Amino acid sequence: MKRATLRFHVYQQVLFQLDELLAQPGDTAFAKEIFCCGAKDLLADLELIRPTCWLEGADELRRCVQTGNVCPESVHRSLLDLRRSFCEKVEPQVLIDFIILRRTHWRVCELLARALMEEPGVHVRIVPVACLHELQDECGQAMQREVKRSGLAYFPFEEYDIETERPDIVVDNMAVDSAKEREFRALRIGNFTQRVVHLEHSVLTGYTEAMKAAYFRVGRSRCWQYLVPSKLFSSALPLIFRIDGNYLAVGTPEADVIYQSQQQKTESRQYRQILWDLDTLEPNRDVPEDHARLTRELDMIEQMAQRHPEVRSVVRPHPDFYNNQRCVPFAARFEQILRRYPETVTRDTHVQIYDTYREVDAMMTWMTSTTAFSFGMTGKPFMVMPGYVPGGYDTIMDMHLLHSLRVAYTLEDIDHFFAQISQGKDEGREERLRVLREYFGPDDGTASRTAARKILSVYYAAEQKGNQS
Amino acid sequence: MNWEAFFAELPASLTECRVLFLDDFLNSSRRLVFWQTGTQNRIAVQLLLHKGCDQSRLQYWMPEPGDPPEDGIAVVCGVQPRSFWEDRTLALCHYDYPGDAAFYASVKGLCIQNDLPLPTSIHELSRGYALGAEKIAVCREEILRAWDTLADEKSREVLVELLKAAARPYYWNMDMHAENFGIPDPKRVSVLPRQAEFPSLPPGRILYALGEDFDGNFFSALPRSWLDRMLILCPGQTNRRLLRGWAAEQNVHLQILPEMPSDTDGYLLRQEKMFLGGTPLRPARRPVVIQCCKLDQITARTGPVMAVLLNLDDELENALAGAQQLLARRPLVLVQGFSSLEKAWQTINRMRTMFPDAGLQLQRVCTENILQGYFLTITPQ
């Protein structure tokens, strides 16, 4: 009867080491030295299950190693006992740790975590990190409460030590591998775990950031698997960004969140609602056009409130909008608009953007924003506002996609869009959805499960391949 | 190689910037006074605590107008008023300084305008350049000597590539006005699709002394025929664990001993440190006892050794000092791993002093087009 579980890769490693020690001749002094070093390391690995499982032969082996009395017969006997006992009492379990940055990322991660938990022989733990710059998240406390409520295993960030925990797979939604977030470099995930699955709350942001940081990280510029929504991503991304790694092009868990969210009923309303994605500024530096486009967006919100009082604007500021000192004048202006048009302009109060997606009828966002992709999956109409950089538009979209979208080049374009929304019209819906599906893959609520199975099958295959080669 | 042009083209932020080395600070009793509790300051404090700095030496300062200045090295985020700067050692603890050209220029302009010296950068708390890059300008003679001492043109090219890559700021120094909108051009940076060429060795044992930086990718790049006859000295338990994990995955049988090569036999109390992206992060851990042994002692137990690979960083010279008999038999010596840039030319120069007749070659290891590191081959003549 199996009584203890051990990390999958440690289990494999212990078996390998046991076989190695059993095969090692121990008659010369040098061979005994090598043997003792291997046996000590093996016993240290077994410490992971020591409190819960007693293994025959382990104490005998420990005694031999400590005293240096490596008698071939007795050592061989204790190793055989240990191997038999180990195989009987211990079973491998794939330990997967989720390192999650923000409360707003939780919903997407949760679906993938639950899908992984459903697979046999898998244990999932959630490590919500204390995000220093996200004060509205109470430095990670709010996220902790949500994880605990979900019933999934929670592991405190402050106590997380990768050397001790030794997970088989790390699912990272904050580019741990490329150390995008400086404060989490102390976790040193990339140093100790080769198996990092990169999952971003919104697929494209992560790649942009990962690319920038990974480029210069000598020897550690790639994740084991990048979870991408479609084959289009897996072929286009390595061309655009310098990412070296493997791609799981099986859909994104974010698609499932949107799918589930859209299944829920919404209250019927007499008025139409349009979501505005209010961006933030770079916290430390001037980026060309950054101020101008934020000013422009606030102008547009105000103009539309005047021209279309029948449509309600729901404004969702970026999580950093209120934390960023440089945004203070913009925040003041936004508050002013809220006071001036209390009936037509409101602030979005949902923690998860997907709840807002469900309630609104359309969206105004930026060419540079990944929300265009995720909102696009709801099937609802949206318009993208262009930002400019020297030389052209600042965009994350290619011409193929831009061609199928509405772009707000002028105020009249937005005016026209608002008029259409208030009349319940959606031009070019079929073409837009067709193109978006090329990017996002299936939107039938099965992406998380497919991704979970694929991750595990690739993991098992990689472990097996290593042991067979 | 036009060295005049190379040094003339170094970014001003590299050549002018003053640097406070964190080890110097940690070994002193001075305090760091952080101006305000901004995110970057909090991160800096977190990292300093990780490095074992005493909390009492770190202080946040939230001055009211007219408050007298605090003693200690003042650390600020961003540019602060003149009153704060005067008569104080000022370290600009800003991650973008000095790597961000625009930010550096703005600070410099303000300093010149106010007749103030340029602030000091704490390298480990800043970003933008590889560790040790600030020494390129001041170590000109040493670099030239190292370049001269290398055996062939290819090695010299590798050294120049290494220096050029280190003198280029990281991505956050993007020039948004450039044609490529700041996206680095792979042709101009150090990632080249060139594989390492390891020298072929006659049969016999290979000794690999592994210090603190285990990299499975480097091991994967090594010829399989080397691994089968390799004895690895790996004193750190974490590294040994990673090494054994790698061996189990690759189904390779490795012979490992837990000893560190040194100039004496005995035991050493050492704080483990790990390297991450060029920046040593030293978590506050308990020191570990390391068993030290002369390489001569080890080879007396193992028999003849054909080649020695040393990835020991600071311990390199001690290890070679304890290997006089081994070196007298003229094995091939490979020195690998330069955790800080200046170690590259320093090691070349020291190896030239130790092995005056040997051929020195600097090579790079790439696996799947990703740069894994450099190694110096010392071929006996």
CSV table of C-alpha atoms in Angstrom, one decimal, chain B residues 196-338:
chain,number,residue,atom,x,y,z
B,196,ALA,CA,31.6,25.5,-28.9
B,197,GLU,CA,34.5,23.6,-30.2
B,198,PHE,CA,35.9,21.5,-27.5
B,199,PRO,CA,39.4,20.3,-28.0
B,200,SER,CA,39.8,16.5,-28.5
B,201,LEU,CA,41.5,14.7,-25.7
B,202,PRO,CA,43.4,11.5,-25.5
B,203,PRO,CA,41.9,8.8,-23.3
B,204,GLY,CA,42.2,9.3,-19.6
B,205,ARG,CA,40.4,10.9,-16.7
B,206,ILE,CA,39.0,14.4,-16.8
B,207,LEU,CA,38.7,16.4,-13.6
B,208,TYR,CA,35.9,19.0,-13.4
B,209,ALA,CA,35.8,21.3,-10.4
B,210,LEU,CA,32.4,23.0,-10.2
B,211,GLY,CA,32.1,26.0,-7.8
B,212,GLU,CA,28.9,27.8,-7.4
B,213,ASP,CA,27.3,28.1,-10.8
B,214,PHE,CA,25.8,24.9,-12.1
B,215,ASP,CA,24.4,25.1,-15.6
B,216,GLY,CA,22.8,22.1,-17.1
B,217,ASN,CA,22.9,23.6,-20.5
B,218,PHE,CA,26.7,23.7,-20.4
B,219,PHE,CA,26.9,20.1,-19.3
B,220,SER,CA,24.6,19.2,-22.2
B,221,ALA,CA,27.1,20.9,-24.6
B,222,LEU,CA,30.0,18.9,-23.3
B,223,PRO,CA,31.0,15.9,-25.5
B,224,ARG,CA,29.5,12.7,-24.2
B,225,SER,CA,32.9,11.0,-24.4
B,226,TRP,CA,34.1,13.5,-21.8
B,227,LEU,CA,31.2,12.9,-19.4
B,228,ASP,CA,31.9,9.2,-19.2
B,229,ARG,CA,35.4,9.7,-17.8
B,230,MET,CA,34.8,12.8,-15.8
B,231,LEU,CA,35.3,13.1,-12.1
B,232,ILE,CA,33.3,16.1,-10.8
B,233,LEU,CA,34.2,18.0,-7.6
B,234,CYS,CA,31.1,19.7,-6.5
B,235,PRO,CA,31.1,21.0,-2.9
B,236,GLY,CA,27.6,22.6,-2.8
B,237,GLN,CA,24.8,20.3,-2.0
B,238,THR,CA,22.3,22.2,-4.1
B,239,ASN,CA,24.5,22.0,-7.1
B,240,ARG,CA,25.1,18.4,-6.5
B,241,ARG,CA,21.4,17.8,-6.4
B,242,LEU,CA,20.9,19.7,-9.7
B,243,LEU,CA,23.8,17.8,-11.2
B,244,ARG,CA,22.4,14.4,-10.2
B,245,GLY,CA,19.0,15.5,-11.4
B,246,TRP,CA,20.5,16.4,-14.7
B,247,ALA,CA,22.4,13.1,-14.8
B,248,ALA,CA,19.3,11.1,-14.1
B,249,GLU,CA,17.4,12.9,-16.9
B,250,GLN,CA,20.1,12.4,-19.4
B,251,ASN,CA,20.9,8.9,-18.1
B,252,VAL,CA,24.5,9.7,-17.6
B,253,HIS,CA,26.6,8.1,-14.9
B,254,LEU,CA,28.7,10.7,-13.2
B,255,GLN,CA,31.4,10.3,-10.6
B,256,ILE,CA,31.0,13.0,-8.0
B,257,LEU,CA,33.0,14.0,-4.9
B,258,PRO,CA,31.9,16.6,-2.4
B,259,GLU,CA,35.2,18.4,-2.2
B,260,MET,CA,36.4,21.8,-3.2
B,261,PRO,CA,39.9,22.2,-4.7
B,262,SER,CA,42.0,24.5,-2.6
B,263,ASP,CA,45.6,25.2,-1.6
B,264,THR,CA,45.2,23.3,1.7
B,265,ASP,CA,43.4,20.3,3.0
B,266,GLY,CA,40.8,20.8,5.6
B,267,TYR,CA,37.4,22.4,6.1
B,268,LEU,CA,36.0,25.8,5.3
B,269,LEU,CA,32.9,27.6,6.6
B,270,ARG,CA,31.3,29.2,3.6
B,271,GLN,CA,28.2,31.2,2.8
B,272,GLU,CA,26.6,29.7,-0.3
B,273,LYS,CA,25.8,32.2,-2.9
B,274,MET,CA,23.9,31.9,-6.1
B,275,PHE,CA,24.2,33.8,-9.3
B,276,LEU,CA,21.3,35.1,-11.2
B,277,GLY,CA,21.5,36.9,-14.5
B,278,GLY,CA,24.9,38.3,-13.7
B,279,THR,CA,23.9,39.6,-10.3
B,280,PRO,CA,25.0,37.6,-7.3
B,281,LEU,CA,22.1,37.2,-5.0
B,282,ARG,CA,23.1,36.0,-1.6
B,283,PRO,CA,20.2,34.8,0.3
B,284,ALA,CA,20.5,35.0,4.1
B,285,ARG,CA,21.4,31.3,4.7
B,286,ARG,CA,23.3,29.5,7.2
B,287,PRO,CA,27.0,29.1,6.2
B,288,VAL,CA,27.9,25.5,5.2
B,289,VAL,CA,30.9,23.5,6.0
B,290,ILE,CA,32.9,22.7,2.8
B,291,GLN,CA,35.5,20.0,2.7
B,292,CYS,CA,38.7,21.3,0.9
B,293,CYS,CA,41.3,19.3,-0.7
B,294,LYS,CA,44.4,19.9,-2.9
B,295,LEU,CA,44.0,18.8,-6.5
B,296,ASP,CA,47.3,17.0,-6.1
B,297,GLN,CA,45.8,15.0,-3.3
B,298,ILE,CA,42.8,14.1,-5.4
B,299,THR,CA,44.8,13.0,-8.4
B,300,ALA,CA,47.0,10.9,-6.1
B,301,ARG,CA,43.8,9.0,-5.3
B,302,THR,CA,42.3,8.9,-8.8
B,303,GLY,CA,45.3,8.3,-11.0
B,304,PRO,CA,46.5,10.3,-14.0
B,305,VAL,CA,44.4,13.2,-15.3
B,306,MET,CA,44.4,14.3,-18.9
B,307,ALA,CA,42.4,17.5,-18.6
B,308,VAL,CA,41.2,19.8,-15.8
B,309,LEU,CA,38.1,22.0,-16.2
B,310,LEU,CA,37.8,24.6,-13.5
B,311,ASN,CA,34.6,26.6,-12.9
B,312,LEU,CA,35.6,28.1,-9.6
B,313,ASP,CA,35.5,31.9,-9.9
B,314,ASP,CA,37.2,33.3,-6.8
B,315,GLU,CA,38.7,30.0,-5.7
B,316,LEU,CA,40.6,29.5,-9.0
B,317,GLU,CA,44.0,30.6,-7.9
B,318,ASN,CA,43.8,28.6,-4.6
B,319,ALA,CA,42.9,25.5,-6.6
B,320,LEU,CA,45.8,26.0,-9.0
B,321,ALA,CA,48.1,26.6,-6.1
B,322,GLY,CA,47.2,23.2,-4.7
B,323,ALA,CA,47.8,21.5,-8.1
B,324,GLN,CA,51.6,22.0,-8.6
B,325,GLN,CA,52.3,18.4,-9.2
B,326,LEU,CA,49.3,18.0,-11.5
B,327,LEU,CA,50.2,21.0,-13.5
B,328,ALA,CA,53.8,19.8,-13.8
B,329,ARG,CA,52.5,16.9,-15.9
B,330,ARG,CA,51.1,19.5,-18.3
B,331,PRO,CA,47.4,18.5,-18.6
B,332,LEU,CA,45.0,20.6,-20.7
B,333,VAL,CA,43.4,23.2,-18.4
B,334,LEU,CA,40.1,24.8,-19.1
B,335,VAL,CA,38.9,27.7,-17.0
B,336,GLN,CA,35.2,28.4,-17.3
B,337,GLY,CA,32.7,30.9,-15.9
B,338,PHE,CA,33.3,34.5,-15.4
